[in-house]
PDB file of C-alpha atoms and ligand atoms in Angstrom:
ATOM      1  CA  UNK A  27     -74.306 -16.071  -2.817  1.00  0.00           C
ATOM      2  CA  UNK A  28     -77.006 -13.871  -4.430  1.00  0.00           C
ATOM      3  CA  UNK A  29     -79.903 -15.078  -6.400  1.00  0.00           C
ATOM      4  CA  UNK A  30     -79.134 -12.649  -9.218  1.00  0.00           C
ATOM      5  CA  UNK A  31     -79.096 -14.143 -12.644  1.00  0.00           C
ATOM      6  CA  UNK A  32     -76.019 -12.217 -13.339  1.00  0.00           C
ATOM      7  CA  UNK A  33     -73.509 -14.602 -11.902  1.00  0.00           C
ATOM      8  CA  UNK A  34     -69.865 -13.695 -12.003  1.00  0.00           C
ATOM      9  CA  UNK A  35     -68.427 -14.618 -15.332  1.00  0.00           C
ATOM     10  CA  UNK A  36     -65.459 -16.980 -14.780  1.00  0.00           C
ATOM     11  CA  UNK A  37     -62.726 -15.434 -16.820  1.00  0.00           C
ATOM     12  CA  UNK A  38     -60.086 -17.625 -18.375  1.00  0.00           C
ATOM     13  CA  UNK A  39     -56.747 -16.505 -16.953  1.00  0.00           C
ATOM     14  CA  UNK A  40     -55.780 -13.542 -18.935  1.00  0.00           C
ATOM     15  CA  UNK A  41     -54.669 -14.706 -22.306  1.00  0.00           C
ATOM     16  CA  UNK A  42     -51.927 -12.268 -22.813  1.00  0.00           C
ATOM     17  CA  UNK A  43     -49.916  -9.352 -21.369  1.00  0.00           C
ATOM     18  CA  UNK A  44     -52.190  -6.625 -22.593  1.00  0.00           C
ATOM     19  CA  UNK A  45     -54.861  -4.944 -20.561  1.00  0.00           C
ATOM     20  CA  UNK A  46     -58.491  -5.488 -21.684  1.00  0.00           C
ATOM     21  CA  UNK A  47     -61.101  -2.815 -20.510  1.00  0.00           C
ATOM     22  CA  UNK A  48     -64.720  -2.422 -21.558  1.00  0.00           C
ATOM     23  CA  UNK A  49     -67.062   0.435 -21.144  1.00  0.00           C
ATOM     24  CA  UNK A  50     -70.821  -0.338 -20.714  1.00  0.00           C
ATOM     25  CA  UNK A  51     -73.890   1.717 -19.954  1.00  0.00           C
ATOM     26  CA  UNK A  52     -77.375   2.672 -21.370  1.00  0.00           C
ATOM     27  CA  UNK A  53     -77.759   4.805 -24.628  1.00  0.00           C
ATOM     28  CA  UNK A  54     -76.406   8.346 -24.288  1.00  0.00           C
ATOM     29  CA  UNK A  55     -74.239   7.651 -21.144  1.00  0.00           C
ATOM     30  CA  UNK A  56     -71.101   8.980 -22.792  1.00  0.00           C
ATOM     31  CA  UNK A  57     -69.182   5.758 -23.223  1.00  0.00           C
ATOM     32  CA  UNK A  58     -67.553   6.838 -26.525  1.00  0.00           C
ATOM     33  CA  UNK A  59     -66.110  10.018 -25.089  1.00  0.00           C
ATOM     34  CA  UNK A  60     -65.110   8.424 -21.914  1.00  0.00           C
ATOM     35  CA  UNK A  61     -63.445   5.429 -23.404  1.00  0.00           C
ATOM     36  CA  UNK A  62     -61.364   7.714 -25.493  1.00  0.00           C
ATOM     37  CA  UNK A  63     -60.285   9.831 -22.629  1.00  0.00           C
ATOM     38  CA  UNK A  64     -59.402   6.887 -20.519  1.00  0.00           C
ATOM     39  CA  UNK A  65     -57.436   5.177 -23.380  1.00  0.00           C
ATOM     40  CA  UNK A  66     -55.417   8.404 -23.993  1.00  0.00           C
ATOM     41  CA  UNK A  67     -54.702   8.811 -20.310  1.00  0.00           C
ATOM     42  CA  UNK A  68     -53.593   5.214 -19.823  1.00  0.00           C
ATOM     43  CA  UNK A  69     -51.578   5.147 -22.940  1.00  0.00           C
ATOM     44  CA  UNK A  70     -49.752   8.252 -21.729  1.00  0.00           C
ATOM     45  CA  UNK A  71     -49.249   7.048 -18.059  1.00  0.00           C
ATOM     46  CA  UNK A  72     -48.235   3.593 -18.872  1.00  0.00           C
ATOM     47  CA  UNK A  73     -46.423   4.317 -22.226  1.00  0.00           C
ATOM     48  CA  UNK A  74     -48.275   1.532 -24.103  1.00  0.00           C
ATOM     49  CA  UNK A  75     -50.015   1.179 -27.360  1.00  0.00           C
ATOM     50  CA  UNK A  76     -53.687   1.883 -26.938  1.00  0.00           C
ATOM     51  CA  UNK A  77     -56.375   0.368 -29.272  1.00  0.00           C
ATOM     52  CA  UNK A  78     -59.704   1.856 -28.879  1.00  0.00           C
ATOM     53  CA  UNK A  79     -62.539  -0.133 -30.465  1.00  0.00           C
ATOM     54  CA  UNK A  80     -66.341  -0.825 -30.269  1.00  0.00           C
ATOM     55  CA  UNK A  81     -69.050  -3.370 -30.588  1.00  0.00           C
ATOM     56  CA  UNK A  82     -70.893  -3.810 -32.785  1.00  0.00           C
ATOM     57  CA  UNK A  83     -68.789  -2.760 -35.602  1.00  0.00           C
ATOM     58  CA  UNK A  84     -65.162  -2.730 -34.431  1.00  0.00           C
ATOM     59  CA  UNK A  85     -63.903  -4.657 -37.593  1.00  0.00           C
ATOM     60  CA  UNK A  86     -64.678  -4.486 -41.314  1.00  0.00           C
ATOM     61  CA  UNK A  87     -66.988  -7.585 -40.955  1.00  0.00           C
ATOM     62  CA  UNK A  88     -68.592  -5.887 -37.918  1.00  0.00           C
ATOM     63  CA  UNK A  89     -69.192  -2.675 -39.959  1.00  0.00           C
ATOM     64  CA  UNK A  90     -71.323  -4.882 -42.230  1.00  0.00           C
ATOM     65  CA  UNK A  91     -73.224  -6.424 -39.283  1.00  0.00           C
ATOM     66  CA  UNK A  92     -73.779  -3.208 -37.474  1.00  0.00           C
ATOM     67  CA  UNK A  93     -76.462  -1.745 -39.854  1.00  0.00           C
ATOM     68  CA  UNK A  94     -78.092  -5.113 -40.099  1.00  0.00           C
ATOM     69  CA  UNK A  95     -78.738  -5.286 -36.391  1.00  0.00           C
ATOM     70  CA  UNK A  96     -79.432  -1.582 -35.629  1.00  0.00           C
ATOM     71  CA  UNK A  97     -81.405  -0.434 -38.665  1.00  0.00           C
ATOM     72  CA  UNK A  98     -82.727  -3.448 -40.533  1.00  0.00           C
ATOM     73  CA  UNK A  99     -86.129  -4.940 -40.266  1.00  0.00           C
ATOM     74  CA  UNK A 100     -87.256  -6.429 -37.024  1.00  0.00           C
ATOM     75  CA  UNK A 101     -85.835  -9.678 -36.212  1.00  0.00           C
ATOM     76  CA  UNK A 102     -86.331 -12.448 -33.612  1.00  0.00           C
ATOM     77  CA  UNK A 103     -84.394 -12.331 -30.447  1.00  0.00           C
ATOM     78  CA  UNK A 104     -82.306 -15.400 -31.247  1.00  0.00           C
ATOM     79  CA  UNK A 105     -81.147 -13.961 -34.617  1.00  0.00           C
ATOM     80  CA  UNK A 106     -80.287 -10.605 -32.971  1.00  0.00           C
ATOM     81  CA  UNK A 107     -78.300 -12.365 -30.198  1.00  0.00           C
ATOM     82  CA  UNK A 108     -76.483 -14.385 -32.737  1.00  0.00           C
ATOM     83  CA  UNK A 109     -75.516 -11.342 -34.846  1.00  0.00           C
ATOM     84  CA  UNK A 110     -74.092  -9.566 -31.801  1.00  0.00           C
ATOM     85  CA  UNK A 111     -72.197 -12.789 -30.829  1.00  0.00           C
ATOM     86  CA  UNK A 112     -70.865 -13.159 -34.481  1.00  0.00           C
ATOM     87  CA  UNK A 113     -69.718  -9.507 -34.355  1.00  0.00           C
ATOM     88  CA  UNK A 114     -67.933 -10.169 -31.010  1.00  0.00           C
ATOM     89  CA  UNK A 115     -66.347 -13.442 -32.028  1.00  0.00           C
ATOM     90  CA  UNK A 116     -64.673 -11.834 -35.052  1.00  0.00           C
ATOM     91  CA  UNK A 117     -63.808  -8.761 -33.166  1.00  0.00           C
ATOM     92  CA  UNK A 118     -62.046 -10.766 -30.485  1.00  0.00           C
ATOM     93  CA  UNK A 119     -60.245 -13.120 -32.807  1.00  0.00           C
ATOM     94  CA  UNK A 120     -59.080 -10.566 -35.428  1.00  0.00           C
ATOM     95  CA  UNK A 121     -58.434  -7.509 -33.429  1.00  0.00           C
ATOM     96  CA  UNK A 122     -58.675  -7.745 -29.647  1.00  0.00           C
ATOM     97  CA  UNK A 123     -56.578 -10.981 -28.969  1.00  0.00           C
ATOM     98  CA  UNK A 124     -53.778  -9.911 -31.390  1.00  0.00           C
ATOM     99  CA  UNK A 125     -53.490  -6.506 -29.816  1.00  0.00           C
ATOM    100  CA  UNK A 126     -53.391  -8.102 -26.295  1.00  0.00           C
ATOM    101  CA  UNK A 127     -50.729 -10.321 -27.460  1.00  0.00           C
ATOM    102  CA  UNK A 128     -48.703  -7.347 -28.495  1.00  0.00           C
ATOM    103  CA  UNK A 129     -49.102  -5.888 -24.897  1.00  0.00           C
ATOM    104  CA  UNK A 130     -51.518  -3.155 -25.901  1.00  0.00           C
ATOM    105  CA  UNK A 131     -54.192  -1.555 -23.709  1.00  0.00           C
ATOM    106  CA  UNK A 132     -57.468  -2.404 -25.471  1.00  0.00           C
ATOM    107  CA  UNK A 133     -60.468  -0.237 -24.576  1.00  0.00           C
ATOM    108  CA  UNK A 134     -63.760  -1.386 -26.127  1.00  0.00           C
ATOM    109  CA  UNK A 135     -66.962   0.547 -26.150  1.00  0.00           C
ATOM    110  CA  UNK A 136     -69.364  -2.263 -25.302  1.00  0.00           C
ATOM    111  CA  UNK A 137     -68.647  -5.985 -24.750  1.00  0.00           C
ATOM    112  CA  UNK A 138     -70.377  -9.211 -23.512  1.00  0.00           C
ATOM    113  CA  UNK A 139     -72.302  -7.219 -20.730  1.00  0.00           C
ATOM    114  CA  UNK A 140     -74.193  -5.274 -23.407  1.00  0.00           C
ATOM    115  CA  UNK A 141     -75.613  -8.544 -24.583  1.00  0.00           C
ATOM    116  CA  UNK A 142     -76.523  -9.578 -21.127  1.00  0.00           C
ATOM    117  CA  UNK A 143     -78.106  -6.226 -20.514  1.00  0.00           C
ATOM    118  CA  UNK A 144     -80.079  -5.833 -23.763  1.00  0.00           C
ATOM    119  CA  UNK A 145     -80.620  -9.454 -25.048  1.00  0.00           C
ATOM    120  CA  UNK A 146     -81.542 -11.320 -21.908  1.00  0.00           C
ATOM    121  CA  UNK A 147     -83.967 -10.489 -19.256  1.00  0.00           C
ATOM    122  CA  UNK A 148     -86.958 -11.939 -21.387  1.00  0.00           C
ATOM    123  CA  UNK A 149     -88.602 -15.360 -20.753  1.00  0.00           C
ATOM    124  CA  UNK A 150     -87.120 -16.462 -24.021  1.00  0.00           C
ATOM    125  CA  UNK A 151     -83.469 -15.718 -23.754  1.00  0.00           C
ATOM    126  CA  UNK A 152     -81.994 -16.125 -20.306  1.00  0.00           C
ATOM    127  CA  UNK A 153     -78.719 -14.602 -18.857  1.00  0.00           C
ATOM    128  CA  UNK A 154     -77.357 -18.194 -18.897  1.00  0.00           C
ATOM    129  CA  UNK A 155     -78.006 -18.651 -22.670  1.00  0.00           C
ATOM    130  CA  UNK A 156     -76.505 -15.228 -23.563  1.00  0.00           C
ATOM    131  CA  UNK A 157     -73.487 -15.601 -21.262  1.00  0.00           C
ATOM    132  CA  UNK A 158     -72.827 -19.140 -22.733  1.00  0.00           C
ATOM    133  CA  UNK A 159     -73.133 -17.925 -26.279  1.00  0.00           C
ATOM    134  CA  UNK A 160     -70.838 -14.966 -25.948  1.00  0.00           C
ATOM    135  CA  UNK A 161     -68.209 -17.019 -23.989  1.00  0.00           C
ATOM    136  CA  UNK A 162     -68.341 -19.592 -26.626  1.00  0.00           C
ATOM    137  CA  UNK A 163     -68.050 -16.951 -29.346  1.00  0.00           C
ATOM    138  CA  UNK A 164     -64.991 -15.347 -27.604  1.00  0.00           C
ATOM    139  CA  UNK A 165     -63.340 -18.542 -26.105  1.00  0.00           C
ATOM    140  CA  UNK A 166     -63.861 -17.085 -22.663  1.00  0.00           C
ATOM    141  CA  UNK A 167     -62.065 -13.786 -23.094  1.00  0.00           C
ATOM    142  CA  UNK A 168     -63.218 -11.185 -20.406  1.00  0.00           C
ATOM    143  CA  UNK A 169     -62.120  -7.667 -19.563  1.00  0.00           C
ATOM    144  CA  UNK A 170     -60.038  -7.133 -16.413  1.00  0.00           C
ATOM    145  CA  UNK A 171     -61.996  -4.054 -15.715  1.00  0.00           C
ATOM    146  CA  UNK A 172     -65.421  -2.990 -16.962  1.00  0.00           C
ATOM    147  CA  UNK A 173     -66.573   0.660 -16.477  1.00  0.00           C
ATOM    148  CA  UNK A 174     -70.271   0.981 -15.976  1.00  0.00           C
ATOM    149  CA  UNK A 175     -71.494   4.604 -16.649  1.00  0.00           C
ATOM    150  CA  UNK A 176     -74.745   4.747 -14.880  1.00  0.00           C
ATOM    151  CA  UNK A 177     -77.292   7.108 -16.190  1.00  0.00           C
ATOM    152  CA  UNK A 178     -81.186   7.496 -16.004  1.00  0.00           C
ATOM    153  CA  UNK A 179     -82.925   6.677 -19.427  1.00  0.00           C
ATOM    154  CA  UNK A 180     -84.179  10.158 -19.438  1.00  0.00           C
ATOM    155  CA  UNK A 181     -80.830  11.867 -18.967  1.00  0.00           C
ATOM    156  CA  UNK A 182     -79.365   9.492 -21.497  1.00  0.00           C
ATOM    157  CA  UNK A 183     -82.155  10.164 -24.117  1.00  0.00           C
ATOM    158  CA  UNK A 184     -81.438  13.960 -23.744  1.00  0.00           C
ATOM    159  CA  UNK A 185     -77.986  13.542 -24.938  1.00  0.00           C
ATOM    160  CA  UNK A 186     -78.877  11.837 -28.311  1.00  0.00           C
ATOM    161  CA  UNK A 187     -77.596  13.879 -31.175  1.00  0.00           C
ATOM    162  CA  UNK A 188     -78.693  11.626 -34.139  1.00  0.00           C
ATOM    163  CA  UNK A 189     -81.989  10.051 -34.846  1.00  0.00           C
ATOM    164  CA  UNK A 190     -82.552   7.142 -32.513  1.00  0.00           C
ATOM    165  CA  UNK A 191     -81.892   3.595 -33.886  1.00  0.00           C
ATOM    166  CA  UNK A 192     -84.098   0.496 -33.364  1.00  0.00           C
ATOM    167  CA  UNK A 193     -82.847  -0.128 -29.846  1.00  0.00           C
ATOM    168  CA  UNK A 194     -82.697   3.543 -28.767  1.00  0.00           C
ATOM    169  CA  UNK A 195     -86.387   3.851 -29.727  1.00  0.00           C
ATOM    170  CA  UNK A 196     -87.327   0.760 -27.788  1.00  0.00           C
ATOM    171  CA  UNK A 197     -89.167   2.553 -24.982  1.00  0.00           C
ATOM    172  CA  UNK A 198     -88.566   3.725 -21.449  1.00  0.00           C
ATOM    173  CA  UNK A 199     -89.443   0.433 -19.724  1.00  0.00           C
ATOM    174  CA  UNK A 200     -86.941  -1.455 -21.818  1.00  0.00           C
ATOM    175  CA  UNK A 201     -84.232   1.099 -20.877  1.00  0.00           C
ATOM    176  CA  UNK A 202     -85.106   0.946 -17.264  1.00  0.00           C
ATOM    177  CA  UNK A 203     -84.853  -2.794 -17.365  1.00  0.00           C
ATOM    178  CA  UNK A 204     -81.356  -2.506 -19.127  1.00  0.00           C
ATOM    179  CA  UNK A 205     -80.149  -0.116 -16.512  1.00  0.00           C
ATOM    180  CA  UNK A 206     -81.277  -2.385 -13.601  1.00  0.00           C
ATOM    181  CA  UNK A 207     -79.661  -5.370 -15.418  1.00  0.00           C
ATOM    182  CA  UNK A 208     -76.294  -3.495 -15.501  1.00  0.00           C
ATOM    183  CA  UNK A 209     -76.480  -2.500 -11.921  1.00  0.00           C
ATOM    184  CA  UNK A 210     -77.267  -6.205 -10.943  1.00  0.00           C
ATOM    185  CA  UNK A 211     -74.344  -7.324 -13.033  1.00  0.00           C
ATOM    186  CA  UNK A 212     -72.047  -4.772 -11.130  1.00  0.00           C
ATOM    187  CA  UNK A 213     -73.310  -5.924  -7.826  1.00  0.00           C
ATOM    188  CA  UNK A 214     -72.645  -9.407  -8.602  1.00  0.00           C
ATOM    189  CA  UNK A 215     -68.990  -8.780  -9.805  1.00  0.00           C
ATOM    190  CA  UNK A 216     -67.753  -5.857  -7.706  1.00  0.00           C
ATOM    191  CA  UNK A 217     -64.106  -6.940  -8.437  1.00  0.00           C
ATOM    192  CA  UNK A 218     -64.516  -6.456 -12.252  1.00  0.00           C
ATOM    193  CA  UNK A 219     -66.898  -3.475 -12.371  1.00  0.00           C
ATOM    194  CA  UNK A 220     -66.041   0.207 -11.657  1.00  0.00           C
ATOM    195  CA  UNK A 221     -69.555   1.993 -11.538  1.00  0.00           C
ATOM    196  CA  UNK A 222     -69.552   5.609 -12.016  1.00  0.00           C
ATOM    197  CA  UNK A 223     -72.400   8.075 -11.825  1.00  0.00           C
ATOM    198  CA  UNK A 224     -72.586   9.483 -15.348  1.00  0.00           C
ATOM    199  CA  UNK A 225     -74.847  12.595 -14.772  1.00  0.00           C
ATOM    200  CA  UNK A 226     -71.974  14.956 -14.196  1.00  0.00           C
ATOM    201  CA  UNK A 227     -69.736  16.917 -16.670  1.00  0.00           C
ATOM    202  CA  UNK A 228     -67.272  15.242 -19.071  1.00  0.00           C
ATOM    203  CA  UNK A 229     -64.326  16.038 -16.878  1.00  0.00           C
ATOM    204  CA  UNK A 230     -66.062  15.097 -13.596  1.00  0.00           C
ATOM    205  CA  UNK A 231     -66.974  11.717 -14.971  1.00  0.00           C
ATOM    206  CA  UNK A 232     -63.460  11.218 -16.617  1.00  0.00           C
ATOM    207  CA  UNK A 233     -61.784  11.840 -13.168  1.00  0.00           C
ATOM    208  CA  UNK A 234     -63.994   9.307 -11.495  1.00  0.00           C
ATOM    209  CA  UNK A 235     -63.338   6.712 -14.289  1.00  0.00           C
ATOM    210  CA  UNK A 236     -59.510   7.300 -14.021  1.00  0.00           C
ATOM    211  CA  UNK A 237     -59.518   6.822 -10.249  1.00  0.00           C
ATOM    212  CA  UNK A 238     -61.728   3.695 -10.404  1.00  0.00           C
ATOM    213  CA  UNK A 239     -59.724   2.130 -13.156  1.00  0.00           C
ATOM    214  CA  UNK A 240     -56.424   3.082 -11.651  1.00  0.00           C
ATOM    215  CA  UNK A 241     -57.386   1.434  -8.317  1.00  0.00           C
ATOM    216  CA  UNK A 242     -58.433  -1.719 -10.019  1.00  0.00           C
ATOM    217  CA  UNK A 243     -55.422  -1.948 -12.256  1.00  0.00           C
ATOM    218  CA  UNK A 244     -53.135  -1.235  -9.348  1.00  0.00           C
ATOM    219  CA  UNK A 245     -54.726  -4.266  -7.579  1.00  0.00           C
ATOM    220  CA  UNK A 246     -54.217  -6.550 -10.482  1.00  0.00           C
ATOM    221  CA  UNK A 247     -50.788  -5.331 -11.593  1.00  0.00           C
ATOM    222  CA  UNK A 248     -48.971  -4.070  -8.457  1.00  0.00           C
ATOM    223  CA  UNK A 249     -45.827  -3.062 -10.530  1.00  0.00           C
ATOM    224  CA  UNK A 250     -48.027  -0.354 -12.026  1.00  0.00           C
ATOM    225  CA  UNK A 251     -49.423   1.018  -8.790  1.00  0.00           C
ATOM    226  CA  UNK A 252     -46.830   3.782  -8.234  1.00  0.00           C
ATOM    227  CA  UNK A 253     -46.951   5.049 -11.805  1.00  0.00           C
ATOM    228  CA  UNK A 254     -50.721   5.203 -11.712  1.00  0.00           C
ATOM    229  CA  UNK A 255     -50.901   6.846  -8.247  1.00  0.00           C
ATOM    230  CA  UNK A 256     -48.309   9.418  -9.250  1.00  0.00           C
ATOM    231  CA  UNK A 257     -50.402  10.639 -12.166  1.00  0.00           C
ATOM    232  CA  UNK A 258     -53.723  10.734 -10.349  1.00  0.00           C
ATOM    233  CA  UNK A 259     -52.542  13.715  -8.257  1.00  0.00           C
ATOM    234  CA  UNK A 260     -55.097  14.757  -5.675  1.00  0.00           C
ATOM    235  CA  UNK A 261     -58.022  13.222  -7.470  1.00  0.00           C
ATOM    236  CA  UNK A 262     -58.514  10.317  -5.080  1.00  0.00           C
ATOM    237  CA  UNK A 263     -57.429   8.465  -1.962  1.00  0.00           C
ATOM    238  CA  UNK A 264     -54.417   6.291  -2.127  1.00  0.00           C
ATOM    239  CA  UNK A 265     -54.869   3.452  -4.490  1.00  0.00           C
ATOM    240  CA  UNK A 266     -54.466   0.792  -1.842  1.00  0.00           C
ATOM    241  CA  UNK A 267     -57.239   2.308   0.309  1.00  0.00           C
TER     242      UNK A 267
HETATM  243  P1  LIG B  22     -73.722   1.805 -29.568  1.00  0.00           P
HETATM  244  O1  LIG B  22     -73.160   2.057 -30.899  1.00  0.00           O
HETATM  245  O2  LIG B  22     -72.626   1.525 -28.512  1.00  0.00           O
HETATM  246  O3  LIG B  22     -74.661   2.941 -29.007  1.00  0.00           O
HETATM  247  P2  LIG B  22     -74.482   3.933 -28.098  1.00  0.00           P
HETATM  248  O4  LIG B  22     -73.140   3.984 -27.632  1.00  0.00           O
HETATM  249  O5  LIG B  22     -74.783   5.296 -28.830  1.00  0.00           O
HETATM  250  O6  LIG B  22     -75.438   3.735 -27.027  1.00  0.00           O
HETATM  251  O7  LIG B  22     -74.573   0.499 -29.535  1.00  0.00           O
HETATM  252  C1  LIG B  22     -75.570   0.332 -30.442  1.00  0.00           C
HETATM  253  C2  LIG B  22     -76.765  -0.466 -29.764  1.00  0.00           C
HETATM  254  O8  LIG B  22     -76.469  -1.860 -29.846  1.00  0.00           O
HETATM  255  C3  LIG B  22     -77.155  -0.054 -28.420  1.00  0.00           C
HETATM  256  O9  LIG B  22     -78.406   0.414 -28.354  1.00  0.00           O
HETATM  257  C4  LIG B  22     -76.961  -1.278 -27.622  1.00  0.00           C
HETATM  258  C5  LIG B  22     -76.955  -2.410 -28.575  1.00  0.00           C
HETATM  259  N1  LIG B  22     -76.244  -3.585 -28.231  1.00  0.00           N
HETATM  260  C6  LIG B  22     -76.844  -4.766 -27.824  1.00  0.00           C
HETATM  261  O10 LIG B  22     -78.220  -4.756 -27.798  1.00  0.00           O
HETATM  262  N2  LIG B  22     -76.270  -5.816 -27.657  1.00  0.00           N
HETATM  263  C7  LIG B  22     -74.862  -5.990 -27.709  1.00  0.00           C
HETATM  264  O11 LIG B  22     -74.233  -7.087 -27.457  1.00  0.00           O
HETATM  265  C8  LIG B  22     -74.117  -4.825 -28.160  1.00  0.00           C
HETATM  266  C9  LIG B  22     -72.702  -4.856 -28.243  1.00  0.00           C
HETATM  267  C10 LIG B  22     -74.834  -3.651 -28.322  1.00  0.00           C
END
């Protein structure tokens, strides 16, 4: 047992027949591009509906919450954590769970681990508080695979195209802490996380993501293993290695 504060999140048995995947990482790591590429690939390989979504702001209520958190006046850490949890709760209830119940592949750009990485770590809000809040908000729904795109804050900042938002401009030390928090979470839950070095080209990163996710899905859903392996081509070692 590690003494990491990022204890494995005990996921409720998967609520439905769909496949729930999240992407995580620091600002500028390329999650949006990579989640789209993976979603397209999986939809094609598995011949399933794919729902690409994001937090904060994956629903119409979430779109109203998003600018409040990202661009409104400064707020206390509890108010911030509650707004992210409110966005997540509505997202899960109104979009993610119904899609999983239809058997879709749901790929979300950020989920609960973002709250752990960004909202906890201070003395005031602990990982336990944030995890408890999020699991309450989502009634325990966890992804079967979480892709962590690991990038140094400097390399991430170099990729920003728009003016930085409130969190993006929070400073190097904050972003270093966030990165370390993600790496600690991935170490605490190696069976859920697929960690990929996100310093390469879009295609290099996409190939690593496909291989890592395919290996994980093949372990959880053995009936999909052959189909996934046949489409990976020579990209990786056999899925059961
Ligand atoms: P996002 O739009 O994903 O930004 P990007 O993909 O460009 O990094 O997320 C916006 C910001 O919200 C990001 O700085 C991380 C932050 N965030 C939290 O602090 N907690 C959360 O629970 C979530 C979902 C996001």
